[in-house]
Structure formats: structure tokens, C-alpha cells
Amino acid sequence: MDKIFDDSKVFYKFDPEIPPIGRVLPGERTRIRTRDCFSNQLVDENQQLSSIDFSQVNPATGPLYIEGTEKGDALVVHILKIITASSGLVVSLPGEGFLGEDVKTSKNRRCLVRDNFVEIAGVKLPYRPMIGVIGVASSDKHPTGVPGRSGGNLDTKYITEGATLYLPVEYSGALFGVGDLHAAMADGEVCVSGCEVRGEVELEFSVLKGLAPAWPVVEYGNTNYIIVSAGTLEESLKEAARTTVKALSKAFSIDWNDAYMLSSLVADFQISQLVDPKKTVRVGIPSSVIRAEDLLKAMR
Ligand code: CA
Ligand code: CA
């Protein structure tokens, strides 16, 4: 491992004024320890969620200064490995989550990570570690709990091992941070939390000069996903559709109508999360139709 960072230094806003905790070169294998989304304050099923300090929710470890990145570049984050703790917590509480109005009482549940599965309330489900919060400094200085154009609380299950994430750089060094690991989280994150765990991620960074995308893009499997967040699901889907049509029009030098029709044939509209301050959707376009780098160029 070329660089190792513990979780003693975290931040809560993607604010360019926060001094970096270290510097990383493109190509250096980097291991970063992360706190869970409660900043490790919630340790017990029976502990009241109201007992924790909410100003410390959704910490991101960092910021890291990535050498050679400038405004207008795409920061490329290769997610090599995610190692989670063997135990985490899921929470539900009145007023929170997609069915907040139906929640009568608060409840926490421990989720246990076994070899290749997660166990909750006696039910076994697949172990699918993923990253909830990941992003770079932004001029709007948005909280780490909010998803946006420069990343943040993206809560997208394909931001996982083997994926490559492309983020738009606004400031020299990008000022990258990561946190909020989940041992499992399904599309929607309907109850407001995943299996919230502390852990470590192993990343490698690279840079694509001048290719900052309008929204984060994640390449996973044979698909490139544009990740869009706005105030409502409807607004997110509209913005995602407009972004997709515009990008395909530019990429293939076809007019708006042709790109609209092409989108209808190849672009899968999916929900990442329904429960954060902004709602996140993703549009999946097969890599066989457009390569990630060409998509980034078309999103300029
Ligand atoms: Ca989250
Ligand atoms: Ca979370």
C-alpha cells in the first residue's frame, strides 16, 4: 500500500476551505479508513438515536489532495476493494425514510456480516459492500449528507468494488473524501439507512484532463451510469433525461429528436435512493454503445 489514512480526520462539508489531510499521486494505491454514517456514535441496538450528536452524521474521511488535478478535470476513482466491519446497524425512525409518516416508533437493528452474506432479524441476504458518501470539494459547500454534481451522499449501489467513478474537479487537488459504507443497501434505501458499517476502502486515482462531467458517472460491469440528484424524484429523472439526450446528441452528432429516440432504446432509468435531502437516480447506458471517456466528453 502506497498511502494509508486513518479515520481521525473527517469533514462534513465539501468545502474547499478545509485543509487537506494528505496528498496522493495518481496511480498510488491508497487505503482509507472510514467511520460509519453515525460517526461510530451508535453502538447498540437499544441506544436511542436521539442520544447521538447529529452534527457528526455522515462524516467523510479527508479531504485528500490528488496531485495533478485542476478545475475542469475529471477525477477518476478506481474502487479496488471495500473491507467492512463484521457488524453494523440499520435504523428506522418516525418521519424518516420513504414511509416516514407510517413509522410509529424508532428501532435499530444489528446487521452481521458473515463470509458472503449479511444477516438481519434472522434473514440472510447477499453481502454487497458499497460506498454511500464520495465526492470532491464544491463551490456550493454542500453537506456530506447531500448528493450533488460533485458527488456527496450518492447512495448508489454500483459505487462498489470494481467500479470506476468519474467526478468533476472544481478546485486544485480535487479535495476528495469518502465515508458511509454499507454492507448491503438496495435501490431506494427505503427505510433511510443501509447496513451502516465502518470499514476501509482501497482506491487508486487517475485524472482525465479537461473532462469534468456535468454529473458524476460510474462505470460498473458493462454499463456507464450518469448519477443525477435533485429535490424530487421527478426533477431528478427530468434532469437525468435531459442530460442523457444532450450527451447522446453530442456524442453521435445526431439531432435532439434522434438522441431522444436513441435514449428510449438504450438508457435505463433507475432509482439510487429515495430518502436523502435530494433524491438520486441513475441512467445506465451500455459501454458497447458509448465508452465512459466518450460519454464524459459529450457531457461537457
Ligand atoms: Ca448515505
Ligand atoms: Ca448510510
mmCIF file of N, CA and C and ligand atoms in Angstrom, residues 37 58 130-133 144-145 152-155 179-180 182 185 189 192-194 196 273 275-276, ligand 1:
data_model
loop_
_atom_site.group_PDB
_atom_site.id
_atom_site.type_symbol
_atom_site.label_atom_id
_atom_site.label_comp_id
_atom_site.label_asym_id
_atom_site.label_seq_id
_atom_site.Cartn_x
_atom_site.Cartn_y
_atom_site.Cartn_z
ATOM 1 N N CYS A 37 -21.860 5.984 9.246
ATOM 2 C CA CYS A 37 -22.572 7.242 8.996
ATOM 3 C C CYS A 37 -22.957 7.961 10.285
ATOM 4 N N ASN A 58 -22.783 11.388 8.865
ATOM 5 C CA ASN A 58 -22.230 11.338 7.500
ATOM 6 C C ASN A 58 -20.828 11.933 7.383
ATOM 7 N N MET A 130 -20.683 -1.391 -0.397
ATOM 8 C CA MET A 130 -20.713 -0.227 -1.295
ATOM 9 C C MET A 130 -20.404 1.050 -0.515
ATOM 10 N N ILE A 131 -20.135 2.107 -1.275
ATOM 11 C CA ILE A 131 -19.787 3.405 -0.684
ATOM 12 C C ILE A 131 -20.986 4.341 -0.812
ATOM 13 N N GLY A 132 -21.406 4.958 0.327
ATOM 14 C CA GLY A 132 -22.520 5.893 0.293
ATOM 15 C C GLY A 132 -22.091 7.311 -0.022
ATOM 16 N N VAL A 133 -21.055 7.795 0.694
ATOM 17 C CA VAL A 133 -20.598 9.188 0.530
ATOM 18 C C VAL A 133 -19.239 9.203 -0.161
ATOM 19 N N THR A 144 -21.931 16.787 3.528
ATOM 20 C CA THR A 144 -21.606 15.443 3.050
ATOM 21 C C THR A 144 -22.855 14.562 2.959
ATOM 22 N N GLY A 145 -23.907 14.932 3.709
ATOM 23 C CA GLY A 145 -25.146 14.153 3.676
ATOM 24 C C GLY A 145 -26.031 14.419 2.470
ATOM 25 N N GLY A 152 -20.967 13.360 -3.178
ATOM 26 C CA GLY A 152 -21.628 13.525 -1.889
ATOM 27 C C GLY A 152 -22.311 12.227 -1.496
ATOM 28 N N ASN A 153 -23.494 12.373 -0.922
ATOM 29 C CA ASN A 153 -24.217 11.202 -0.405
ATOM 30 C C ASN A 153 -24.950 10.503 -1.558
ATOM 31 N N LEU A 154 -24.202 9.944 -2.470
ATOM 32 C CA LEU A 154 -24.784 9.424 -3.720
ATOM 33 C C LEU A 154 -25.591 8.140 -3.506
ATOM 34 N N ASP A 155 -25.248 7.365 -2.470
ATOM 35 C CA ASP A 155 -26.024 6.166 -2.122
ATOM 36 C C ASP A 155 -26.471 5.383 -3.361
ATOM 37 N N GLY A 179 -16.823 8.101 2.758
ATOM 38 C CA GLY A 179 -17.344 7.564 4.019
ATOM 39 C C GLY A 179 -18.658 6.845 3.794
ATOM 40 N N ASP A 180 -19.365 6.533 4.901
ATOM 41 C CA ASP A 180 -20.721 5.980 4.816
ATOM 42 C C ASP A 180 -20.765 4.653 4.043
ATOM 43 N N HIS A 182 -21.732 0.806 3.350
ATOM 44 C CA HIS A 182 -22.860 -0.092 3.627
ATOM 45 C C HIS A 182 -22.435 -1.523 3.298
ATOM 46 N N MET A 185 -27.160 -2.446 0.683
ATOM 47 C CA MET A 185 -28.170 -1.399 0.508
ATOM 48 C C MET A 185 -28.844 -1.637 -0.835
ATOM 49 N N GLU A 189 -33.000 2.640 -0.841
ATOM 50 C CA GLU A 189 -32.619 2.760 0.578
ATOM 51 C C GLU A 189 -33.849 3.185 1.380
ATOM 52 N N VAL A 192 -34.294 4.632 5.015
ATOM 53 C CA VAL A 192 -33.359 5.746 5.282
ATOM 54 C C VAL A 192 -31.934 5.301 5.599
ATOM 55 N N SER A 193 -31.725 4.006 5.868
ATOM 56 C CA SER A 193 -30.343 3.589 6.111
ATOM 57 C C SER A 193 -30.083 2.262 5.429
ATOM 58 N N GLY A 194 -28.795 2.036 5.153
ATOM 59 C CA GLY A 194 -28.360 0.716 4.722
ATOM 60 C C GLY A 194 -27.872 -0.033 5.941
ATOM 61 N N GLU A 196 -25.285 0.011 8.004
ATOM 62 C CA GLU A 196 -24.278 1.065 8.195
ATOM 63 C C GLU A 196 -23.066 0.510 8.938
ATOM 64 N N GLN A 273 -31.467 6.328 -4.677
ATOM 65 C CA GLN A 273 -32.022 6.480 -3.325
ATOM 66 C C GLN A 273 -33.194 7.450 -3.325
ATOM 67 N N VAL A 275 -34.405 8.809 -0.227
ATOM 68 C CA VAL A 275 -34.556 9.206 1.178
ATOM 69 C C VAL A 275 -33.616 10.309 1.661
ATOM 70 N N ASP A 276 -32.663 10.726 0.833
ATOM 71 C CA ASP A 276 -31.733 11.767 1.256
ATOM 72 C C ASP A 276 -32.371 13.142 0.990
HETATM 73 CA CA CA B 1 -25.939 7.587 2.766
#
